[in-house]
PDB file of C-alpha atoms in Angstrom:
ATOM      1  CA  MET A   1     111.300 254.633  75.293  1.00 52.00           C
ATOM      2  CA  ASP A   2     110.207 256.882  72.729  1.00 59.00           C
ATOM      3  CA  VAL A   3     110.956 260.956  72.284  1.00 50.00           C
ATOM      4  CA  ASN A   4     107.520 261.703  74.512  1.00 58.00           C
ATOM      5  CA  ASN A   5     108.375 259.137  77.133  1.00 59.00           C
ATOM      6  CA  ALA A   6     111.559 259.757  77.938  1.00 54.00           C
ATOM      7  CA  GLU A   7     110.746 263.540  77.082  1.00 59.00           C
ATOM      8  CA  ARG A   8     108.004 263.509  80.493  1.00 62.00           C
ATOM      9  CA  THR A   9     110.777 260.798  82.418  1.00 59.00           C
ATOM     10  CA  LEU A  10     113.653 263.993  82.510  1.00 55.00           C
ATOM     11  CA  SER A  11     110.769 266.517  83.547  1.00 64.00           C
ATOM     12  CA  VAL A  12     110.038 263.896  86.720  1.00 55.00           C
ATOM     13  CA  LEU A  13     113.778 263.856  87.132  1.00 55.00           C
ATOM     14  CA  LEU A  14     114.894 267.494  87.046  1.00 55.00           C
ATOM     15  CA  GLU A  15     111.198 267.920  89.358  1.00 65.00           C
ATOM     16  CA  LEU A  16     113.031 265.328  91.897  1.00 54.00           C
ATOM     17  CA  LEU A  17     116.578 266.472  91.840  1.00 51.00           C
ATOM     18  CA  HIS A  18     114.824 270.170  93.119  1.00 54.00           C
ATOM     19  CA  VAL A  19     112.756 269.303  95.162  1.00 47.00           C
ATOM     20  CA  LEU A  20     115.792 267.959  97.186  1.00 47.00           C
ATOM     21  CA  SER A  21     118.270 270.502  96.453  1.00 50.00           C
ATOM     22  CA  VAL A  22     115.360 273.014  98.274  1.00 43.00           C
ATOM     23  CA  ARG A  23     114.787 270.549 101.109  1.00 43.00           C
ATOM     24  CA  LYS A  24     119.247 269.979 100.767  1.00 41.00           C
ATOM     25  CA  THR A  25     119.443 273.775 102.025  1.00 39.00           C
ATOM     26  CA  TRP A  26     116.357 274.027 104.601  1.00 34.00           C
ATOM     27  CA  TYR A  27     118.118 271.048 106.264  1.00 34.00           C
ATOM     28  CA  GLN A  28     121.152 273.266 106.262  1.00 38.00           C
ATOM     29  CA  LEU A  29     119.621 276.539 107.356  1.00 35.00           C
ATOM     30  CA  PRO A  30     120.258 275.804 111.230  1.00 40.00           C
ATOM     31  CA  VAL A  31     123.127 274.887 111.457  1.00 37.00           C
ATOM     32  CA  LEU A  32     124.793 277.528 109.718  1.00 35.00           C
ATOM     33  CA  HIS A  33     123.164 280.421 111.796  1.00 36.00           C
ATOM     34  CA  GLN A  34     125.237 278.550 115.295  1.00 41.00           C
ATOM     35  CA  ILE A  35     128.572 279.050 112.811  1.00 40.00           C
ATOM     36  CA  CYS A  36     127.824 281.987 112.493  1.00 43.00           C
ATOM     37  CA  LYS A  37     126.594 283.226 115.803  1.00 54.00           C
ATOM     38  CA  SER A  38     128.636 286.506 116.073  1.00 67.00           C
ATOM     39  CA  CYS A  39     129.310 288.182 119.701  1.00 67.00           C
ATOM     40  CA  PRO A  40     127.775 291.669 120.745  1.00 58.00           C
ATOM     41  CA  LYS A  41     129.070 295.354 119.819  1.00 65.00           C
ATOM     42  CA  ASP A  42     133.261 295.501 121.082  1.00 63.00           C
ATOM     43  CA  MET A  43     132.944 291.712 121.680  1.00 64.00           C
ATOM     44  CA  VAL A  44     135.455 289.442 120.702  1.00 60.00           C
ATOM     45  CA  SER A  45     135.648 284.583 120.429  1.00 52.00           C
ATOM     46  CA  ALA A  46     137.145 282.266 120.099  1.00 54.00           C
ATOM     47  CA  ALA A  47     137.868 280.925 116.538  1.00 55.00           C
ATOM     48  CA  GLY A  48     134.971 278.171 116.277  1.00 57.00           C
ATOM     49  CA  SER A  49     132.396 279.862 119.403  1.00 57.00           C
ATOM     50  CA  THR A  50     128.842 279.057 119.254  1.00 60.00           C
ATOM     51  CA  SER A  51     127.486 280.570 121.992  1.00 58.00           C
ATOM     52  CA  GLU A  52     127.464 284.824 123.291  1.00 58.00           C
ATOM     53  CA  ASP A  53     128.260 283.274 126.365  1.00 55.00           C
ATOM     54  CA  ASP A  54     132.523 283.348 124.866  1.00 53.00           C
ATOM     55  CA  CYS A  55     132.590 286.527 123.851  1.00 67.00           C
ATOM     56  CA  SER A  56     134.909 289.057 125.580  1.00 68.00           C
ATOM     57  CA  PHE A  57     136.397 292.184 125.635  1.00 77.00           C
ATOM     58  CA  GLU A  58     139.769 292.370 123.971  1.00 93.00           C
ATOM     59  CA  GLN A  59     142.981 292.157 126.518  1.00 94.00           C
ATOM     60  CA  ARG A  60     145.943 294.978 125.592  1.00 95.00           C
ATOM     61  CA  ARG A  61     148.509 293.778 128.204  1.00 95.00           C
ATOM     62  CA  THR A  62     149.191 296.821 130.697  1.00 96.00           C
ATOM     63  CA  CYS A  63     152.090 297.540 129.276  1.00 95.00           C
ATOM     64  CA  ASN A  64     154.041 299.851 132.430  1.00 96.00           C
ATOM     65  CA  CYS A  65     155.172 304.074 130.581  1.00 95.00           C
ATOM     66  CA  TRP A  66     157.561 304.497 133.418  1.00 95.00           C
ATOM     67  CA  THR A  67     160.409 302.764 130.943  1.00 93.00           C
ATOM     68  CA  LYS A  68     163.237 305.577 129.619  1.00 92.00           C
ATOM     69  CA  GLU A  69     161.557 304.620 125.715  1.00 91.00           C
ATOM     70  CA  CYS A  70     158.068 306.183 127.361  1.00 94.00           C
ATOM     71  CA  GLY A  71     159.815 308.894 128.759  1.00 94.00           C
ATOM     72  CA  PHE A  72     158.995 307.792 131.754  1.00 95.00           C
ATOM     73  CA  CYS A  73     155.235 308.634 131.883  1.00 94.00           C
ATOM     74  CA  SER A  74     155.186 311.271 130.318  1.00 94.00           C
ATOM     75  CA  SER A  75     155.059 309.946 126.311  1.00 95.00           C
ATOM     76  CA  ILE A  76     151.153 309.937 124.890  1.00 95.00           C
ATOM     77  CA  LYS A  77     152.353 306.833 122.772  1.00 95.00           C
ATOM     78  CA  CYS A  78     152.779 304.425 125.850  1.00 96.00           C
ATOM     79  CA  ALA A  79     148.797 305.894 127.150  1.00 97.00           C
ATOM     80  CA  VAL A  80     145.638 305.129 126.279  1.00 98.00           C
ATOM     81  CA  LYS A  81     142.437 307.340 124.862  1.00 98.00           C
ATOM     82  CA  GLN A  82     139.742 308.547 126.444  1.00 98.00           C
ATOM     83  CA  ASP A  83     136.973 310.382 128.193  1.00 97.00           C
ATOM     84  CA  LEU A  84     137.146 308.846 130.796  1.00 97.00           C
ATOM     85  CA  PHE A  85     135.329 311.431 133.503  1.00 97.00           C
ATOM     86  CA  LYS A  86     132.438 309.911 130.083  1.00 96.00           C
ATOM     87  CA  SER A  87     132.679 306.841 129.615  1.00 97.00           C
ATOM     88  CA  LYS A  88     130.026 304.693 131.804  1.00 95.00           C
ATOM     89  CA  ARG A  89     132.550 301.681 131.261  1.00 95.00           C
ATOM     90  CA  GLY A  90     135.545 302.826 132.366  1.00 97.00           C
ATOM     91  CA  ILE A  91     139.087 301.034 132.708  1.00 98.00           C
ATOM     92  CA  THR A  92     138.623 296.656 133.651  1.00 98.00           C
ATOM     93  CA  VAL A  93     141.761 295.579 134.891  1.00 98.00           C
ATOM     94  CA  ARG A  94     142.497 292.400 135.180  1.00 97.00           C
ATOM     95  CA  SER A  95     145.936 291.290 138.320  1.00 97.00           C
ATOM     96  CA  LYS A  96     145.939 290.141 141.325  1.00 96.00           C
ATOM     97  CA  PRO A  97     145.383 292.414 144.496  1.00 96.00           C
ATOM     98  CA  ASN A  98     147.995 291.762 147.172  1.00 95.00           C
ATOM     99  CA  LEU A  99     149.365 293.878 150.265  1.00 95.00           C
ATOM    100  CA  ARG A 100     152.595 294.761 149.555  1.00 94.00           C
ATOM    101  CA  THR A 101     152.471 296.535 145.548  1.00 95.00           C
ATOM    102  CA  TYR A 102     149.766 299.130 144.329  1.00 97.00           C
ATOM    103  CA  ASP A 103     147.439 298.840 140.310  1.00 97.00           C
ATOM    104  CA  THR A 104     148.867 302.220 139.574  1.00 98.00           C
ATOM    105  CA  ILE A 105     146.516 303.834 136.777  1.00 98.00           C
ATOM    106  CA  PHE A 106     148.480 307.467 135.864  1.00 98.00           C
ATOM    107  CA  LEU A 107     145.557 310.143 134.704  1.00 98.00           C
ATOM    108  CA  PHE A 108     146.581 312.183 132.017  1.00 98.00           C
ATOM    109  CA  ASP A 109     144.641 316.318 129.923  1.00 97.00           C
ATOM    110  CA  VAL A 110     144.444 315.845 126.256  1.00 96.00           C
ATOM    111  CA  GLU A 111     147.658 317.103 125.944  1.00 95.00           C
ATOM    112  CA  GLY A 112     149.502 314.507 127.525  1.00 95.00           C
ATOM    113  CA  LYS A 113     149.594 316.730 130.719  1.00 96.00           C
ATOM    114  CA  MET A 114     149.531 313.689 133.773  1.00 97.00           C
ATOM    115  CA  LEU A 115     146.676 314.581 137.100  1.00 98.00           C
ATOM    116  CA  GLY A 116     147.747 312.548 138.700  1.00 97.00           C
ATOM    117  CA  GLN A 117     147.550 308.940 139.779  1.00 97.00           C
ATOM    118  CA  PHE A 118     144.571 305.880 141.536  1.00 98.00           C
ATOM    119  CA  GLN A 119     145.938 304.116 143.666  1.00 98.00           C
ATOM    120  CA  TRP A 120     144.709 300.622 145.294  1.00 98.00           C
ATOM    121  CA  ASN A 121     145.669 297.265 147.347  1.00 97.00           C
ATOM    122  CA  LEU A 122     144.207 295.315 150.119  1.00 97.00           C
ATOM    123  CA  LYS A 123     145.520 297.324 152.111  1.00 97.00           C
ATOM    124  CA  GLY A 124     144.191 301.411 150.275  1.00 98.00           C
ATOM    125  CA  ILE A 125     142.542 303.341 147.829  1.00 98.00           C
ATOM    126  CA  PHE A 126     144.233 306.562 146.555  1.00 98.00           C
ATOM    127  CA  LEU A 127     143.282 309.450 144.737  1.00 98.00           C
ATOM    128  CA  ALA A 128     146.556 312.660 144.505  1.00 97.00           C
ATOM    129  CA  GLY A 129     145.620 315.208 145.614  1.00 96.00           C
ATOM    130  CA  GLY A 130     144.153 313.857 149.062  1.00 97.00           C
ATOM    131  CA  CYS A 131     141.341 313.429 146.903  1.00 98.00           C
ATOM    132  CA  VAL A 132     140.467 309.844 148.311  1.00 98.00           C
ATOM    133  CA  GLN A 133     142.489 308.532 151.444  1.00 97.00           C
ATOM    134  CA  CYS A 134     140.962 305.584 152.908  1.00 96.00           C
ATOM    135  CA  ARG A 135     141.614 302.354 153.636  1.00 97.00           C
ATOM    136  CA  THR A 136     139.855 298.841 151.746  1.00 98.00           C
ATOM    137  CA  PRO A 137     136.466 298.586 152.520  1.00 97.00           C
ATOM    138  CA  PRO A 138     135.963 294.495 153.350  1.00 97.00           C
ATOM    139  CA  ALA A 139     134.177 293.524 151.075  1.00 96.00           C
ATOM    140  CA  LEU A 140     136.558 294.866 147.939  1.00 96.00           C
ATOM    141  CA  ARG A 141     139.294 292.797 150.459  1.00 95.00           C
ATOM    142  CA  ASP A 142     136.912 289.340 150.100  1.00 95.00           C
ATOM    143  CA  ALA A 143     135.711 290.072 146.338  1.00 95.00           C
ATOM    144  CA  ARG A 144     138.964 289.231 145.241  1.00 94.00           C
ATOM    145  CA  ILE A 145     140.425 285.780 142.975  1.00 93.00           C
ATOM    146  CA  LYS A 146     142.998 283.987 145.514  1.00 89.00           C
ATOM    147  CA  ASN A 147     144.383 282.374 143.754  1.00 89.00           C
ATOM    148  CA  GLY A 148     144.188 283.921 140.505  1.00 93.00           C
ATOM    149  CA  LEU A 149     143.387 286.681 138.071  1.00 96.00           C
ATOM    150  CA  THR A 150     140.889 289.608 139.728  1.00 97.00           C
ATOM    151  CA  ALA A 151     138.474 291.292 136.493  1.00 97.00           C
ATOM    152  CA  TRP A 152     138.022 294.491 138.621  1.00 97.00           C
ATOM    153  CA  THR A 153     136.783 298.354 136.854  1.00 98.00           C
ATOM    154  CA  LEU A 154     137.965 301.518 138.061  1.00 98.00           C
ATOM    155  CA  THR A 155     135.647 303.912 136.475  1.00 98.00           C
ATOM    156  CA  LEU A 156     135.287 308.380 137.507  1.00 98.00           C
ATOM    157  CA  THR A 157     131.897 308.426 135.417  1.00 97.00           C
ATOM    158  CA  ASP A 158     130.180 313.325 135.801  1.00 97.00           C
ATOM    159  CA  GLY A 159     133.256 312.893 138.693  1.00 97.00           C
ATOM    160  CA  LEU A 160     131.572 309.734 140.816  1.00 98.00           C
ATOM    161  CA  LEU A 161     134.866 307.580 141.178  1.00 98.00           C
ATOM    162  CA  GLN A 162     133.527 303.332 141.657  1.00 98.00           C
ATOM    163  CA  ILE A 163     135.639 300.322 142.346  1.00 98.00           C
ATOM    164  CA  LYS A 164     134.045 296.841 140.900  1.00 97.00           C
ATOM    165  CA  ILE A 165     134.238 293.608 140.467  1.00 96.00           C
ATOM    166  CA  GLY A 166     131.159 292.234 138.336  1.00 92.00           C
ATOM    167  CA  ASP A 167     128.333 293.747 138.100  1.00 91.00           C
ATOM    168  CA  LYS A 168     128.901 294.754 142.115  1.00 94.00           C
ATOM    169  CA  HIS A 169     130.315 298.557 143.350  1.00 95.00           C
ATOM    170  CA  LEU A 170     132.104 297.956 146.336  1.00 96.00           C
ATOM    171  CA  TYR A 171     134.295 301.803 146.845  1.00 97.00           C
ATOM    172  CA  GLU A 172     132.253 304.969 145.426  1.00 97.00           C
ATOM    173  CA  LYS A 173     133.838 308.797 146.644  1.00 97.00           C
ATOM    174  CA  SER A 174     131.609 311.418 144.731  1.00 98.00           C
ATOM    175  CA  LEU A 175     134.425 314.501 143.621  1.00 98.00           C
ATOM    176  CA  LYS A 176     134.329 317.344 145.252  1.00 97.00           C
ATOM    177  CA  GLY A 177     134.654 320.815 144.036  1.00 97.00           C
ATOM    178  CA  GLU A 178     139.132 321.140 142.821  1.00 98.00           C
ATOM    179  CA  CYS A 179     139.556 316.920 142.996  1.00 98.00           C
ATOM    180  CA  ARG A 180     135.832 317.056 140.721  1.00 98.00           C
ATOM    181  CA  LYS A 181     138.144 320.041 138.307  1.00 97.00           C
ATOM    182  CA  ILE A 182     141.106 318.291 138.037  1.00 98.00           C
ATOM    183  CA  TYR A 183     139.364 315.040 136.872  1.00 98.00           C
ATOM    184  CA  SER A 184     137.181 316.147 134.889  1.00 98.00           C
ATOM    185  CA  LYS A 185     139.896 317.133 132.573  1.00 98.00           C
ATOM    186  CA  THR A 186     140.391 312.945 132.398  1.00 98.00           C
ATOM    187  CA  ARG A 187     141.403 312.441 128.810  1.00 98.00           C
ATOM    188  CA  ARG A 188     144.268 309.548 128.724  1.00 98.00           C
ATOM    189  CA  PHE A 189     145.421 307.479 131.403  1.00 98.00           C
ATOM    190  CA  ALA A 190     149.197 304.470 131.742  1.00 98.00           C
ATOM    191  CA  PHE A 191     149.479 302.292 134.034  1.00 98.00           C
ATOM    192  CA  TYR A 192     153.254 301.737 136.029  1.00 96.00           C
ATOM    193  CA  ASN A 193     154.803 299.092 137.585  1.00 91.00           C
ATOM    194  CA  MET A 194     152.328 296.243 137.128  1.00 92.00           C
ATOM    195  CA  LYS A 195     153.227 291.910 136.025  1.00 92.00           C
ATOM    196  CA  CYS A 196     152.921 291.265 132.318  1.00 93.00           C
ATOM    197  CA  GLU A 197     149.731 288.262 133.256  1.00 94.00           C
ATOM    198  CA  THR A 198     148.277 292.109 134.041  1.00 96.00           C
ATOM    199  CA  THR A 199     145.391 293.371 131.960  1.00 96.00           C
ATOM    200  CA  PHE A 200     143.167 295.471 130.696  1.00 97.00           C
ATOM    201  CA  SER A 201     139.261 295.312 128.213  1.00 97.00           C
ATOM    202  CA  TYR A 202     140.059 297.208 125.221  1.00 96.00           C
ATOM    203  CA  LEU A 203     136.734 299.681 124.750  1.00 96.00           C
ATOM    204  CA  PRO A 204     137.049 299.854 120.698  1.00 94.00           C
ATOM    205  CA  ASN A 205     134.188 302.366 120.188  1.00 94.00           C
ATOM    206  CA  GLU A 206     136.261 304.836 123.553  1.00 96.00           C
ATOM    207  CA  MET A 207     139.939 304.240 122.781  1.00 97.00           C
ATOM    208  CA  GLU A 208     142.754 304.289 121.010  1.00 97.00           C
ATOM    209  CA  ILE A 209     145.535 302.716 122.162  1.00 96.00           C
ATOM    210  CA  GLY A 210     149.734 304.107 121.651  1.00 95.00           C
ATOM    211  CA  ASP A 211     151.737 303.395 119.340  1.00 93.00           C
ATOM    212  CA  GLY A 212     154.281 301.854 122.446  1.00 92.00           C
ATOM    213  CA  MET A 213     151.268 299.597 124.378  1.00 94.00           C
ATOM    214  CA  THR A 214     152.716 297.033 121.624  1.00 92.00           C
ATOM    215  CA  SER A 215     151.195 293.368 122.759  1.00 90.00           C
ATOM    216  CA  ASP A 216     154.717 292.499 124.084  1.00 91.00           C
ATOM    217  CA  CYS A 217     155.355 295.914 125.696  1.00 92.00           C
ATOM    218  CA  ALA A 218     158.626 296.425 124.152  1.00 88.00           C
ATOM    219  CA  GLY A 219     160.025 294.046 124.554  1.00 88.00           C
ATOM    220  CA  THR A 220     159.872 293.389 127.782  1.00 89.00           C
ATOM    221  CA  CYS A 221     156.197 290.485 127.746  1.00 90.00           C
ATOM    222  CA  PRO A 222     155.699 287.383 125.961  1.00 88.00           C
ATOM    223  CA  SER A 223     153.703 288.612 123.261  1.00 80.00           C
ATOM    224  CA  PHE A 224     149.735 286.934 123.636  1.00 71.00           C
TER     225      PHE A 224
END
């Protein structure tokens, strides 16, 4: 083979390698797109997930604030900072509502002064100060998951207290007068006497979690 033929052969080989390289890149692009699928803002998914259906909000423990370390619910290090009066997402808790015990959330102003508490179970719904005091509606009782954790959401947007499960609003009460005035100051919340299996959805763009609310609730619950 003379020099000219050798150069032509090398040129053809280089061109062929270039074509194969381009084809390989385009072939791989759809696979890379699936692997790099991302979740909507604020949400997370398990490693290796390729679908938005796998996305959810990060879950944190509902650590009991009624401990000596938390000053029996007086320390903001055991509370979550959130402007509940403006938030449209509110607080979503995963628990097992029942007839015997209450799911209880203490509400505070920005400085950590307690404003009151919200409580509910399958019998009744209460907001301290006589602001809410009623029986739990049958629709709300029936919507719970009987053999598992139920995700329920409390909102207090612009003074309208609502409880919903999924996309269904199952209870609401518009706060008036002094009740609205008091709870319009809600800027922090904390959980009371909930079980270790109970969690809440962490919204990083709305919430700041106190240092005392660790993944094992200061050693009182198993770590995530």
